[in-house]
Structure formats: C-alpha cells, structure tokens
Short mmCIF file of C-alpha atoms in Angstrom, two decimals:
data_model
loop_
_atom_site.label_atom_id
_atom_site.label_comp_id
_atom_site.label_asym_id
_atom_site.label_seq_id
_atom_site.Cartn_x
_atom_site.Cartn_y
_atom_site.Cartn_z
CA MET A 1 12.61 -8.75 -48.98
CA ALA A 2 14.40 -9.70 -45.59
CA LYS A 3 12.11 -9.90 -42.64
CA LYS A 4 12.75 -7.74 -39.94
CA GLU A 5 12.95 -10.07 -37.06
CA LYS A 6 11.26 -8.90 -34.04
CA LEU A 7 13.65 -8.50 -30.60
CA LYS A 8 13.01 -10.67 -27.84
CA ILE A 9 13.26 -9.09 -25.06
CA ASP A 10 13.26 -10.42 -20.96
CA HIS A 11 10.61 -7.68 -19.36
CA ARG A 12 11.85 -9.06 -15.58
CA ILE A 13 15.21 -7.56 -16.75
CA LEU A 14 14.29 -3.96 -18.39
CA ALA A 15 11.85 -3.88 -15.37
CA ASP A 16 14.51 -4.09 -13.27
CA ASN A 17 17.38 -1.73 -15.10
CA LEU A 18 14.64 1.31 -15.39
CA ARG A 19 13.89 1.03 -11.55
CA SER A 20 17.13 0.54 -11.11
CA LEU A 21 19.16 3.33 -12.47
CA ARG A 22 15.90 6.19 -11.79
CA LYS A 23 17.19 5.01 -7.85
CA GLN A 24 20.52 5.28 -8.88
CA ALA A 25 19.75 9.02 -10.37
CA MET A 26 17.53 9.77 -8.03
CA LEU A 27 14.62 10.58 -9.52
CA THR A 28 11.13 10.09 -9.71
CA ILE A 29 8.70 9.01 -11.74
CA ASN A 30 7.69 12.90 -12.68
CA GLY A 31 11.87 12.94 -13.30
CA ILE A 32 11.96 10.77 -16.41
CA ASP A 33 8.27 12.13 -17.69
CA ALA A 34 9.90 15.22 -17.66
CA TYR A 35 12.69 13.54 -19.73
CA THR A 36 11.51 11.88 -21.47
CA ASN A 37 8.28 12.95 -22.18
CA GLN A 38 6.14 9.75 -21.89
CA SER A 39 3.83 9.91 -19.31
CA SER A 40 4.09 8.52 -15.97
CA ASP A 41 2.31 5.57 -16.67
CA HIS A 42 3.72 4.83 -19.40
CA ILE A 43 6.99 4.76 -17.29
CA ARG A 44 4.77 2.44 -14.54
CA GLN A 45 3.97 0.00 -17.25
CA LEU A 46 7.42 -0.17 -17.84
CA GLU A 47 8.96 -0.35 -14.75
CA ASN A 48 6.53 -3.49 -14.20
CA LYS A 49 8.35 -6.96 -14.55
CA GLY A 50 5.42 -8.58 -15.24
CA ASN A 51 4.79 -5.89 -18.11
CA LYS A 52 4.61 -7.06 -21.81
CA VAL A 53 4.20 -4.34 -24.00
CA THR A 54 7.76 -3.93 -25.75
CA PRO A 55 8.57 -0.97 -26.40
CA ASN A 56 11.47 0.59 -29.92
CA VAL A 57 14.26 2.00 -29.69
CA ASN A 58 13.39 5.32 -29.63
CA THR A 59 11.02 5.02 -26.72
CA LEU A 60 14.79 3.43 -24.82
CA LEU A 61 17.21 5.89 -26.93
CA PRO A 62 16.49 8.79 -22.89
CA TYR A 63 16.80 6.80 -20.56
CA SER A 64 20.06 4.93 -22.49
CA THR A 65 21.30 8.97 -22.95
CA LEU A 66 20.25 9.96 -19.49
CA TYR A 67 22.15 7.23 -17.85
CA ASP A 68 25.23 6.89 -20.62
CA VAL A 69 24.13 3.02 -21.08
CA THR A 70 23.41 1.18 -23.96
CA VAL A 71 19.93 0.13 -25.11
CA ASN A 72 21.40 -3.49 -25.35
CA ASP A 73 22.81 -3.20 -22.15
CA LEU A 74 19.33 -1.77 -21.33
CA LEU A 75 17.39 -5.34 -22.99
CA THR A 76 20.58 -7.71 -21.30
CA LYS A 77 22.64 -7.00 -18.38
CA PRO A 78 21.02 -7.81 -14.53
CA ASP A 79 21.58 -5.92 -12.44
CA LEU A 80 22.86 -2.82 -14.51
CA LYS A 81 24.35 0.89 -12.95
CA LEU A 82 24.96 4.04 -14.09
CA GLY A 83 27.86 4.44 -16.39
CA LEU A 84 30.27 7.10 -15.69
CA ASN A 85 29.46 9.73 -18.83
CA LEU A 86 26.50 11.72 -15.87
CA LYS A 87 26.95 15.53 -18.41
CA VAL A 88 23.09 14.90 -19.42
CA LEU A 89 21.60 13.95 -15.96
CA GLU A 90 24.12 16.00 -14.61
CA THR A 91 22.05 19.62 -16.88
CA PHE A 92 19.05 17.81 -15.77
CA ARG A 93 19.20 18.38 -12.26
CA ARG A 94 21.03 21.46 -12.83
CA LYS A 95 17.90 23.11 -15.29
CA TYR A 96 15.48 22.04 -12.76
CA LYS A 97 16.32 22.12 -8.71
CA ASP A 98 13.82 23.59 -7.99
CA PHE A 99 11.65 21.22 -9.24
CA LYS A 100 11.31 18.97 -6.60
CA ASP A 101 8.82 15.77 -7.45
CA TYR A 102 11.48 15.24 -9.99
CA PHE A 103 13.76 14.38 -7.46
CA ILE A 104 14.05 11.57 -4.50
CA ASP A 105 15.17 12.96 -1.35
CA ALA A 106 17.27 9.62 0.35
CA LEU A 107 16.67 6.26 -0.12
CA SER A 108 14.61 3.65 1.45
CA THR A 109 17.69 2.11 3.74
CA PRO A 110 17.08 -1.76 1.67
CA ASP A 111 18.48 0.33 -1.62
CA PHE A 112 20.30 2.50 -0.30
CA ILE A 113 22.64 -0.71 1.39
CA ARG A 114 22.06 -2.03 -2.08
CA LEU A 115 22.75 0.53 -4.65
CA LYS A 116 25.96 2.54 -2.30
CA VAL A 117 26.77 0.23 0.82
CA LEU A 118 27.38 -3.28 -1.46
CA PRO A 119 29.00 -2.08 -4.29
CA LEU A 120 32.18 -1.26 -1.14
CA PRO A 121 35.63 -2.21 -1.90
CA GLN A 122 34.90 -2.43 1.74
CA MET A 123 33.29 -4.73 1.71
CA LYS A 124 34.28 -7.03 0.47
CA ALA A 125 36.64 -7.06 4.02
CA GLY A 126 33.88 -6.57 6.26
CA MET A 127 32.74 -2.69 6.94
CA LYS A 128 30.64 -1.30 11.03
CA VAL A 129 27.61 -0.03 11.24
CA SER A 130 29.73 3.14 12.26
CA GLU A 131 31.42 2.63 9.28
CA ILE A 132 28.95 2.85 6.58
CA ILE A 133 27.58 6.00 8.96
CA ASP A 134 30.47 8.15 8.47
CA LEU A 135 31.02 7.09 4.52
CA PHE A 136 28.10 8.79 3.45
CA PRO A 137 27.03 11.68 6.31
CA ASP A 138 24.58 13.78 4.07
CA ASP A 139 22.53 10.40 3.83
CA ASN A 140 20.70 10.85 7.45
CA ILE A 141 20.85 6.55 8.11
CA GLU A 142 20.33 6.27 11.51
CA SER A 143 22.33 3.61 13.18
CA LYS A 144 18.87 1.44 14.08
CA PRO A 145 17.71 0.62 10.38
CA LEU A 146 20.50 0.24 9.13
CA SER A 147 21.96 -2.75 11.58
CA ARG A 148 18.27 -4.24 11.18
CA GLU A 149 18.32 -4.28 8.03
CA LEU A 150 21.87 -5.80 7.26
CA GLY A 151 20.63 -8.46 9.51
CA ARG A 152 17.67 -9.43 7.14
CA MET A 153 20.46 -9.70 4.50
CA VAL A 154 22.19 -11.89 5.99
CA GLU A 155 19.06 -14.13 7.03
CA LYS A 156 18.56 -13.80 3.07
CA GLY A 157 22.91 -14.85 2.66
CA ILE A 158 24.27 -12.12 0.96
CA LEU A 159 25.81 -10.82 3.62
CA VAL A 160 27.77 -12.90 7.18
CA LYS A 161 27.25 -10.90 10.09
CA GLU A 162 30.71 -11.24 11.95
CA ASP A 163 31.30 -10.40 16.05
CA SER A 164 35.04 -7.94 15.67
CA SER A 165 34.29 -6.94 19.31
CA GLY A 166 34.01 -10.44 21.27
CA ASN A 167 31.89 -9.15 23.29
CA LYS A 168 28.30 -8.85 20.80
CA ALA A 169 28.38 -5.26 20.57
CA VAL A 170 30.30 -4.72 17.10
CA TYR A 171 29.22 -6.13 14.78
CA LEU A 172 31.40 -6.26 10.72
CA TYR A 173 29.08 -6.68 8.20
CA ARG A 174 30.67 -8.20 4.69
CA LEU A 175 29.56 -9.73 1.92
CA LYS A 176 29.58 -13.71 1.95
#
C-alpha cells in the first residue's frame, strides 16, 4: 500500500492569506468562528505566521468556500485576493447582519491602502489624496492619516510621491 505524502505547507503564506482574506471580507475572528465553527483560538493560530499547526483539507474548505478561492491557493499563492463569486459571504452577511462583533466596522489606514487603494488601476498613473477620498465616500477616511501612511509607503519604496502643483502643496502618489 502506498504511503500518503504529507502536504508541505508554508505556514507564513497560509497565515497571511487567512488574515488578509478575513480583512478583505471585513470579518472579525468571531465572524470566522461563527462561519467555520472553529474556535477563535484555533483561527488565531492559523493566522499566526509562526504557528506550525498543519490544518487538513476539511479545516480549510470553509475558508475556501467563503472567500471563493481554492484550498491550493490558500496554501501556495501569496497576496491572495477574494474571488469573484462571493454569494456565500453575502449570505453570511445578510444572515448575521445584527451580530456587530462578526464584522469589522472600518479598516485601519494601512489596511485600507493595501487592500483598497493599491490595487486600483489609477495607482499606476498616480492619485491625489483628495481623489482617493472621493473614490471611497463610505469609508470615512481622513486626509491627514491617509497622507501620513502614503508617505510611509514612499519611504518603504512602495510608492513614488510627485509634486503635482509645483508649490509643494498637492502630491500625486503612484506605484513604483
């Protein structure tokens, strides 16, 4: 009888994907607990890069279904994004809309930029802070924290900052 090979898992990729997808879906640990029926401690372990708990396929299937991604992508594809068919997530949102502790009210400024702004096609040409704020009126983003975080991303080499007005008052931020 052939011996089953154990799947090699990069725990950092899995942890990053589970945490990132949860934030993209605007769900809390409690929301994932309710959907997957896994304990919040177990979910935190799975989202911890240093954790060495190796989940089985049955553990990862609910995540795959909720986020419309494959189990293989959860395990191997860095920077995974939510799939296009989010009917299961939308159904969960409708069913539990009154359970406020299941949902993230607002993203932190760095998460907002990473998850919503950087993927925009306009970021290749560049955008002003005011244009970013105008695109997301429901997110209640303030210009000072947004400018500060965009500046940090310039320092890290992720973005380029250009003086669009010539008087050092209005800046354009674009992907490097």
